Short mmCIF file of C-alpha atoms in Angstrom, two decimals:
data_model
loop_
_atom_site.label_atom_id
_atom_site.label_comp_id
_atom_site.label_asym_id
_atom_site.label_seq_id
_atom_site.Cartn_x
_atom_site.Cartn_y
_atom_site.Cartn_z
CA UNK P 1 -13.70 123.53 27.52
CA UNK P 2 -10.70 126.06 28.90
CA UNK P 3 -7.86 124.25 29.94
CA UNK P 4 -7.40 126.67 32.95
CA UNK P 5 -9.31 128.97 35.11
CA UNK P 6 -8.19 131.85 37.13
CA UNK P 7 -8.82 131.94 40.95
CA UNK P 8 -12.11 134.30 41.22
CA UNK P 9 -11.89 137.04 43.92
CA UNK P 10 -12.92 135.55 46.74
CA UNK P 11 -11.25 132.13 45.83
CA UNK P 12 -7.53 133.60 45.47
CA UNK P 13 -6.59 133.88 49.12
CA UNK P 14 -8.00 129.89 50.38
CA UNK P 15 -5.20 128.14 48.83
CA UNK P 16 -2.54 129.98 50.76
CA UNK P 17 -4.21 130.05 54.35
CA UNK P 18 -5.74 126.45 54.25
CA UNK P 19 -4.16 124.07 56.99
CA UNK P 20 -5.16 121.17 58.91
CA UNK P 21 -7.61 123.38 61.26
CA UNK P 22 -8.60 126.16 58.58
CA UNK P 23 -9.34 123.60 55.64
CA UNK P 24 -11.70 126.39 53.50
CA UNK P 25 -14.05 123.44 53.52
CA UNK P 26 -17.82 123.10 54.01
CA UNK P 27 -20.36 120.53 53.58
CA UNK P 28 -23.95 120.04 51.99
CA UNK P 29 -25.80 117.02 52.57
CA UNK P 30 -28.94 115.35 51.91
CA UNK P 31 -30.65 112.29 53.18
CA UNK P 32 -32.78 110.03 51.39
CA UNK P 33 -35.48 107.62 52.24
CA UNK P 34 -33.38 104.64 51.13
CA UNK P 35 -30.29 103.47 51.40
CA UNK P 36 -28.02 105.06 48.88
CA UNK P 37 -26.17 102.49 46.30
CA UNK P 38 -22.45 103.61 46.09
CA UNK P 39 -22.34 102.19 42.35
CA UNK P 40 -25.05 104.26 41.11
CA UNK P 41 -24.04 107.01 42.92
CA UNK P 42 -20.60 107.10 41.14
CA UNK P 43 -22.32 106.67 37.73
CA UNK P 44 -24.48 109.61 38.32
CA UNK P 45 -21.42 111.72 39.45
CA UNK P 46 -19.60 110.65 35.79
CA UNK P 47 -22.40 111.40 34.16
CA UNK P 48 -22.68 115.05 35.98
CA UNK P 49 -19.37 116.07 35.84
CA UNK P 50 -19.00 116.97 32.23
CA UNK P 51 -21.86 119.49 32.59
CA UNK P 52 -19.73 121.70 35.27
CA UNK P 53 -16.38 121.94 33.77
CA UNK P 54 -15.37 124.35 36.46
CA UNK P 55 -15.69 122.13 38.82
CA UNK P 56 -13.45 119.16 37.20
CA UNK P 57 -10.48 121.20 37.87
CA UNK P 58 -7.31 120.62 40.26
CA UNK P 59 -5.38 123.49 42.15
CA UNK P 60 -1.96 124.19 40.66
CA UNK P 61 0.27 126.62 41.83
CA UNK P 62 2.22 129.17 39.26
CA UNK P 63 4.83 131.80 39.84
CA UNK P 64 2.71 134.42 41.58
CA UNK P 65 -0.95 132.86 41.96
CA UNK P 66 -3.02 129.51 42.35
CA UNK P 67 -4.99 128.54 39.14
CA UNK P 68 -7.31 125.87 38.49
CA UNK P 69 -6.45 123.42 35.46
CA UNK P 70 -8.94 121.41 34.00
CA UNK P 71 -9.11 117.64 34.36
CA UNK P 72 -10.00 114.63 32.23
CA UNK P 73 -10.30 112.58 35.59
CA UNK P 74 -13.90 111.71 37.28
CA UNK P 75 -14.18 112.40 41.17
CA UNK P 76 -14.24 108.99 42.81
CA UNK P 77 -16.71 108.58 45.58
CA UNK P 78 -15.88 108.48 49.31
CA UNK P 79 -16.60 106.74 51.98
CA UNK P 80 -18.15 109.41 54.62
CA UNK P 81 -15.92 110.21 58.26
CA UNK P 82 -17.13 111.07 61.81
CA UNK P 83 -15.56 114.40 61.43
CA UNK P 84 -16.51 116.57 58.02
CA UNK P 85 -14.65 119.01 56.30
CA UNK P 86 -11.29 117.71 57.52
CA UNK P 87 -8.28 115.71 56.28
CA UNK P 88 -8.57 118.00 53.00
CA UNK P 89 -5.10 117.82 51.18
CA UNK P 90 -6.01 120.39 48.89
CA UNK P 91 -2.61 121.00 47.71
CA UNK P 92 -1.84 117.47 46.51
CA UNK P 93 -1.30 116.72 43.07
CA UNK P 94 -4.17 115.52 41.31
CA UNK P 95 -6.55 116.33 44.22
CA UNK P 96 -10.21 117.90 42.84
CA UNK P 97 -11.02 121.18 45.34
CA UNK P 98 -14.08 118.95 46.68
CA UNK P 99 -15.50 115.66 47.12
CA UNK P 100 -18.37 113.69 47.07
CA UNK P 101 -19.22 111.06 49.98
CA UNK P 102 -21.96 108.61 50.87
CA UNK P 103 -22.71 106.65 54.07
CA UNK P 104 -26.19 104.63 54.61
CA UNK P 105 -28.85 106.72 53.06
CA UNK P 106 -26.95 110.31 53.16
CA UNK P 107 -25.07 111.96 49.99
CA UNK P 108 -22.83 114.66 50.90
CA UNK P 109 -20.49 117.11 49.16
CA UNK P 110 -17.69 118.96 50.51
CA UNK P 111 -16.38 122.00 49.05
CA UNK P 112 -13.27 124.37 49.37
CA UNK P 113 -14.11 127.74 48.93
CA UNK P 114 -11.30 127.99 46.64
CA UNK P 115 -13.80 126.57 44.21
CA UNK P 116 -17.71 127.61 44.83
CA UNK P 117 -19.91 129.05 47.61
CA UNK P 118 -22.85 127.67 48.77
CA UNK P 119 -25.06 128.79 46.06
CA UNK P 120 -22.99 127.08 43.71
CA UNK P 121 -22.22 123.79 45.61
CA UNK P 122 -25.90 123.65 46.52
CA UNK P 123 -26.74 123.47 42.67
CA UNK P 124 -24.13 120.80 42.38
CA UNK P 125 -25.78 118.48 44.80
CA UNK P 126 -29.36 119.08 43.66
CA UNK P 127 -28.17 118.28 40.31
CA UNK P 128 -26.53 114.99 41.50
CA UNK P 129 -29.62 114.01 43.76
CA UNK P 130 -31.66 114.50 40.14
CA UNK P 131 -29.29 112.11 38.55
CA UNK P 132 -28.59 109.77 41.16
CA UNK P 133 -32.60 109.33 41.39
CA UNK P 134 -33.59 108.88 37.69
CA UNK P 135 -30.93 105.98 37.87
CA UNK P 136 -32.75 104.75 40.55
CA UNK P 137 -35.48 104.28 38.46
CA UNK P 138 -37.68 107.88 39.27
CA UNK P 139 -39.17 108.73 36.15
CA UNK P 140 -37.06 111.63 34.28
CA UNK P 141 -39.11 114.58 34.16
CA UNK P 142 -38.68 118.41 34.18
CA UNK P 143 -35.87 119.37 36.24
CA UNK P 144 -36.90 122.77 36.47
CA UNK P 145 -33.39 124.49 35.36
CA UNK P 146 -31.32 122.32 37.18
CA UNK P 147 -28.25 121.44 35.21
CA UNK P 148 -28.65 118.25 33.89
CA UNK P 149 -25.89 115.72 31.97
CA UNK P 150 -25.80 116.18 28.27
CA UNK P 151 -26.76 119.88 28.01
CA UNK P 152 -24.14 122.71 27.30
CA UNK P 153 -22.79 124.70 29.92
CA UNK P 154 -24.92 128.03 30.21
CA UNK P 155 -23.23 131.47 29.24
CA UNK P 156 -21.91 133.25 32.58
CA UNK P 157 -21.62 130.10 34.58
CA UNK P 158 -17.96 129.83 34.89
CA UNK P 159 -17.65 133.94 35.37
CA UNK P 160 -15.52 136.06 37.90
CA UNK P 161 -18.57 138.09 38.63
CA UNK P 162 -16.37 140.11 41.28
CA UNK P 163 -14.64 141.33 38.06
CA UNK P 164 -17.50 142.00 35.86
CA UNK P 165 -19.48 143.96 38.32
CA UNK P 166 -16.82 145.44 41.10
CA UNK P 167 -14.93 148.54 40.84
CA UNK P 168 -11.66 149.00 42.89
CA UNK P 169 -12.05 152.71 42.84
CA UNK P 170 -14.84 153.02 45.07
CA UNK P 171 -14.35 153.79 48.77
CA UNK P 172 -14.78 150.79 51.31
CA UNK P 173 -15.72 150.36 55.04
CA UNK P 174 -13.00 151.13 57.45
CA UNK P 175 -11.90 148.24 59.45
CA UNK P 176 -13.14 147.37 63.06
CA UNK P 177 -11.64 146.75 66.27
CA UNK P 178 -10.84 143.17 67.04
CA UNK P 179 -13.90 141.05 68.32
CA UNK P 180 -14.78 139.30 71.46
CA UNK P 181 -13.68 135.65 71.07
CA UNK P 182 -14.11 132.76 73.23
CA UNK P 183 -11.19 132.22 75.74
CA UNK P 184 -10.69 128.53 74.92
CA UNK P 185 -8.18 126.23 73.45
CA UNK P 186 -8.55 124.57 70.08
CA UNK P 187 -8.51 120.70 70.04
CA UNK P 188 -6.15 118.41 67.96
CA UNK P 189 -6.16 119.15 64.46
CA UNK P 190 -8.70 116.69 62.69
CA UNK P 191 -11.05 117.60 65.13
CA UNK P 192 -14.36 118.97 64.20
CA UNK P 193 -17.92 119.10 66.13
CA UNK P 194 -21.06 119.15 64.58
CA UNK P 195 -24.35 120.09 66.87
CA UNK P 196 -27.48 120.83 64.62
CA UNK P 197 -30.72 122.17 66.17
CA UNK P 198 -33.72 121.41 64.04
CA UNK P 199 -36.95 123.62 64.37
CA UNK P 200 -40.41 123.97 62.68
CA UNK P 201 -40.11 126.67 60.38
CA UNK P 202 -43.27 128.22 60.69
CA UNK P 203 -42.58 129.03 64.37
CA UNK P 204 -39.76 130.36 63.99
CA UNK P 205 -40.71 132.51 61.31
CA UNK P 206 -43.62 133.63 63.33
CA UNK P 207 -41.50 134.41 66.19
CA UNK P 208 -39.13 136.34 63.94
CA UNK P 209 -42.14 138.15 62.30
CA UNK P 210 -43.10 139.52 65.80
CA UNK P 211 -40.03 141.32 65.86
CA UNK P 212 -40.31 142.60 62.23
CA UNK P 213 -37.28 140.42 61.20
CA UNK P 214 -36.47 137.64 58.67
CA UNK P 215 -35.39 134.58 59.87
CA UNK P 216 -31.70 135.46 59.39
CA UNK P 217 -32.09 138.77 60.89
CA UNK P 218 -33.38 137.23 63.89
CA UNK P 219 -30.88 134.35 64.68
CA UNK P 220 -27.99 137.04 64.09
CA UNK P 221 -30.10 138.99 67.24
CA UNK P 222 -30.64 135.38 69.06
CA UNK P 223 -26.44 134.75 68.49
CA UNK P 224 -25.17 138.04 69.32
CA UNK P 225 -27.37 138.03 72.80
CA UNK P 226 -26.47 134.76 73.25
CA UNK P 227 -22.77 135.64 72.91
CA UNK P 228 -23.39 138.65 75.52
CA UNK P 229 -24.62 136.44 78.03
CA UNK P 230 -21.71 133.92 77.81
CA UNK P 231 -19.63 136.97 78.39
CA UNK P 232 -21.71 138.27 81.27
CA UNK P 233 -21.61 134.94 83.01
CA UNK P 234 -17.89 134.91 82.89
CA UNK P 235 -15.83 135.58 86.45
CA UNK P 236 -15.23 139.30 86.26
CA UNK P 237 -11.39 139.09 86.19
CA UNK P 238 -11.52 137.18 82.95
CA UNK P 239 -14.18 139.46 81.52
CA UNK P 240 -12.30 142.45 81.68
CA UNK P 241 -9.65 141.01 79.96
CA UNK P 242 -11.56 139.61 76.77
CA UNK P 243 -14.41 141.92 76.83
CA UNK P 244 -14.73 143.39 73.06
CA UNK P 245 -17.20 144.07 70.33
CA UNK P 246 -19.29 140.70 69.49
CA UNK P 247 -19.19 140.57 66.05
CA UNK P 248 -20.50 137.99 63.33
CA UNK P 249 -19.48 137.26 59.69
CA UNK P 250 -22.58 137.00 57.57
CA UNK P 251 -22.37 135.85 54.02
CA UNK P 252 -24.28 137.93 51.56
CA UNK P 253 -25.31 136.04 48.50
CA UNK P 254 -24.71 139.09 45.56
CA UNK P 255 -26.41 137.37 43.03
CA UNK P 256 -29.70 138.51 44.58
CA UNK P 257 -28.06 142.24 43.88
CA UNK P 258 -26.65 141.87 40.54
CA UNK P 259 -27.62 139.52 37.64
CA UNK P 260 -24.78 136.85 37.42
CA UNK P 261 -25.34 133.02 36.69
CA UNK P 262 -22.37 132.11 38.12
CA UNK P 263 -21.57 128.69 39.68
CA UNK P 264 -18.67 129.88 41.19
CA UNK P 265 -17.86 132.39 44.21
CA UNK P 266 -20.05 135.37 44.32
CA UNK P 267 -20.66 136.60 47.66
CA UNK P 268 -18.86 139.48 50.64
CA UNK P 269 -19.37 139.42 54.21
CA UNK P 270 -21.02 141.87 56.67
CA UNK P 271 -20.32 142.04 59.94
CA UNK P 272 -23.57 143.05 62.85
CA UNK P 273 -21.97 143.58 66.02
CA UNK P 274 -22.70 144.99 69.59
CA UNK P 275 -20.36 146.59 72.12
CA UNK P 276 -20.78 145.66 75.53
CA UNK P 277 -18.32 147.97 76.45
CA UNK P 278 -20.84 150.51 75.83
CA UNK P 279 -23.05 148.59 78.56
CA UNK P 280 -25.46 145.75 78.53
CA UNK P 281 -27.68 145.51 75.50
CA UNK P 282 -31.34 144.67 76.10
CA UNK P 283 -32.79 141.94 73.40
CA UNK P 284 -34.96 144.71 71.91
CA UNK P 285 -31.74 147.16 71.69
CA UNK P 286 -30.20 144.41 69.92
CA UNK P 287 -33.10 143.45 67.53
CA UNK P 288 -33.30 147.38 66.74
CA UNK P 289 -29.68 147.57 66.05
CA UNK P 290 -29.59 144.31 63.82
CA UNK P 291 -32.26 145.32 61.93
CA UNK P 292 -31.32 148.89 60.88
CA UNK P 293 -27.67 147.88 60.23
CA UNK P 294 -29.11 144.60 57.86
CA UNK P 295 -31.27 146.93 55.85
CA UNK P 296 -28.31 149.70 55.60
CA UNK P 297 -25.54 147.31 54.79
CA UNK P 298 -27.39 145.05 52.22
CA UNK P 299 -27.57 148.08 49.75
CA UNK P 300 -26.03 147.73 46.69
CA UNK P 301 -23.71 150.76 47.17
CA UNK P 302 -22.32 149.55 50.59
CA UNK P 303 -21.76 145.84 49.19
CA UNK P 304 -20.05 147.53 46.08
CA UNK P 305 -17.58 149.09 48.75
CA UNK P 306 -17.18 145.87 50.08
CA UNK P 307 -16.13 144.28 46.87
CA UNK P 308 -13.96 147.02 46.11
CA UNK P 309 -11.87 146.76 48.96
CA UNK P 310 -11.48 143.32 48.20
CA UNK P 311 -10.27 143.91 44.78
CA UNK P 312 -8.20 146.21 45.96
CA UNK P 313 -6.23 143.83 47.89
CA UNK P 314 -6.05 141.45 44.92
CA UNK P 315 -4.94 144.12 42.55
CA UNK P 316 -2.25 145.39 44.80
CA UNK P 317 1.00 146.06 42.84
CA UNK P 318 3.15 144.78 45.86
CA UNK P 319 0.93 141.30 46.09
CA UNK P 320 1.15 140.84 42.54
CA UNK P 321 4.66 140.69 42.41
CA UNK P 322 5.14 138.64 45.47
CA UNK P 323 6.39 135.30 44.51
CA UNK P 324 3.78 132.62 45.43
CA UNK P 325 5.76 130.60 48.02
CA UNK P 326 6.51 133.75 49.77
CA UNK P 327 2.56 134.31 49.60
CA UNK P 328 2.12 130.60 51.23
CA UNK P 329 4.42 131.67 54.03
CA UNK P 330 3.03 135.29 54.96
CA UNK P 331 -0.54 134.87 54.39
CA UNK P 332 -1.84 132.75 57.05
CA UNK P 333 -0.25 134.45 59.67
CA UNK P 334 -1.90 138.00 58.15
CA UNK P 335 -5.00 136.24 57.88
CA UNK P 336 -5.33 135.45 61.44
CA UNK P 337 -3.89 138.89 62.30
CA UNK P 338 -6.09 141.14 60.15
CA UNK P 339 -9.09 138.93 59.28
CA UNK P 340 -10.19 136.15 61.60
CA UNK P 341 -9.55 138.51 64.89
CA UNK P 342 -12.43 140.61 63.45
CA UNK P 343 -15.24 137.81 63.92
CA UNK P 344 -16.47 136.66 67.31
CA UNK P 345 -18.45 134.00 65.34
CA UNK P 346 -20.47 133.66 62.21
CA UNK P 347 -23.58 132.58 60.33
CA UNK P 348 -24.67 131.23 56.77
CA UNK P 349 -27.95 130.74 55.69
CA UNK P 350 -29.00 129.16 52.48
CA UNK P 351 -32.63 129.45 52.79
CA UNK P 352 -35.22 126.66 52.18
CA UNK P 353 -34.35 124.17 49.40
CA UNK P 354 -36.52 123.49 46.47
CA UNK P 355 -36.52 120.34 44.53
CA UNK P 356 -38.29 119.59 41.22
CA UNK P 357 -41.68 118.00 42.78
CA UNK P 358 -41.25 114.46 41.42
CA UNK P 359 -38.06 114.24 43.54
CA UNK P 360 -38.79 115.74 46.66
CA UNK P 361 -40.78 112.37 48.50
CA UNK P 362 -37.38 110.64 47.95
CA UNK P 363 -35.62 113.18 50.23
CA UNK P 364 -36.17 113.42 53.85
CA UNK P 365 -33.70 116.50 54.84
CA UNK P 366 -30.63 118.66 53.82
CA UNK P 367 -28.03 119.83 56.03
CA UNK P 368 -25.39 122.58 55.83
CA UNK P 369 -22.12 122.32 57.82
CA UNK P 370 -19.74 125.32 57.86
CA UNK P 371 -16.08 125.71 57.12
CA UNK P 372 -14.35 125.22 60.09
CA UNK P 373 -12.59 128.42 61.75
CA UNK P 374 -9.57 128.71 63.29
CA UNK P 375 -10.31 132.02 64.74
CA UNK P 376 -13.58 132.53 65.61
CA UNK P 377 -13.54 128.27 66.65
CA UNK P 378 -17.31 127.95 66.22
CA UNK P 379 -19.15 129.03 63.15
CA UNK P 380 -23.02 128.35 62.20
CA UNK P 381 -25.06 127.55 59.27
CA UNK P 382 -29.05 127.39 58.31
CA UNK P 383 -30.81 125.30 55.73
CA UNK P 384 -34.37 124.32 55.11
CA UNK P 385 -36.24 121.55 54.05
CA UNK P 386 -40.10 120.89 53.94
CA UNK P 387 -41.15 122.31 57.64
CA UNK P 388 -37.70 122.26 59.41
CA UNK P 389 -34.77 124.14 59.61
CA UNK P 390 -31.73 122.80 60.78
CA UNK P 391 -29.03 125.17 62.21
CA UNK P 392 -25.48 123.86 62.79
CA UNK P 393 -22.55 124.64 64.44
CA UNK P 394 -19.32 123.52 63.52
CA UNK P 395 -16.51 124.18 66.55
CA UNK P 396 -12.84 123.60 66.93
CA UNK P 397 -12.88 123.27 70.79
CA UNK P 398 -14.46 120.85 73.04
CA UNK P 399 -17.41 122.48 75.19
CA UNK P 400 -20.69 123.12 73.26
CA UNK P 401 -20.83 126.75 74.58
CA UNK P 402 -22.05 128.51 71.96
CA UNK P 403 -24.73 126.07 70.98
CA UNK P 404 -25.88 125.57 74.31
CA UNK P 405 -26.88 129.33 74.85
CA UNK P 406 -28.16 129.68 71.77
CA UNK P 407 -30.72 127.19 71.88
CA UNK P 408 -31.33 127.82 75.15
CA UNK P 409 -32.40 131.44 74.37
CA UNK P 410 -34.29 129.93 71.14
CA UNK P 411 -36.46 127.66 73.56
CA UNK P 412 -36.81 130.40 75.60
CA UNK P 413 -38.12 132.68 72.89
CA UNK P 414 -41.15 129.98 72.40
CA UNK P 415 -39.04 128.08 69.43
CA UNK P 416 -38.88 124.09 70.31
CA UNK P 417 -35.12 123.06 69.06
CA UNK P 418 -34.52 119.17 68.73
CA UNK P 419 -30.89 118.91 69.13
CA UNK P 420 -28.50 116.28 67.04
CA UNK P 421 -24.79 115.64 67.32
CA UNK P 422 -21.60 113.69 65.84
#
């Protein structure tokens, strides 16, 4: 096992910008059909960790960059809390960049993006569920390629796929204008409110298909339309002050384009938008714009340009020679100024979860909660299990305005939504 790992291209930024509100932490959870036995879950976690050596690490500061140092310690199970993804002491000595929590019948993992993306975290959660259920007495059968305790790490699981497939010499897309953002104040640090809408997947898929869109594309269009409605419902004086392009941050799983087996970060974001400064967009116009944008921007050549932009930032000679303590001071305000202000909100979709058939009857649901975003204030994420999809909004503001508009629009489009909140 390597003694240390370089942070991958996506993970390099997160240690410097993490804060009480921008924790960089996202969450995946599974609700089981029976109460979770904490002792057996800890045993399952202890058994599994050697199979994921690139997760058995601590964050360590160097002269110029952070790195991930291998650890022989075991992650200790934690009790769940009201506000997920918060109070995460990433920089504290000996802290793992993820944690495992449980409460009643729920098992949750919360990962910092320093370590991995949603795909890698979901693989880990599925493997943990399999090991736990086996310890609970479920017969051990074929786990259909899931990493299991006792087997060796497969080649490439720990690779920095950005370095393998990226070319920093390629041209990259230009920067956009700042985006419309909700003119609402942030709540106190530590507050993170989650609202989840549960929808029948077949109805959602059918409605998206009526417009010739995938589920992701359809929800992008609904969110753009909903934010436009929010803007139009504002008093005219306030609307004139804040009007700007409505733009979403949409992560793209690059493993679908380039054949990397990595369980570390391997994604870039694209940013569909409408510009209400040009006039009011009809829903059909938003549908058409979203369809063509997604078809164009998810092309491998366009995505390669976005990877190139990120790699150039990492390899910039000036950035490389700045000592880490200065980076920690300079990067957070720069990130707020040159990154967060370009997005209204975001949507991340992990799709429908699949589990080995012999384990599926013991799992009731999966949930996916996005990382808190100080700039966007509200972000959304989507995950599906069996016949339902869960669209979760995480917000750092008090009013549930984004969720209200989006869920109301979905209901008006004929999609029933059951709403839950923490």
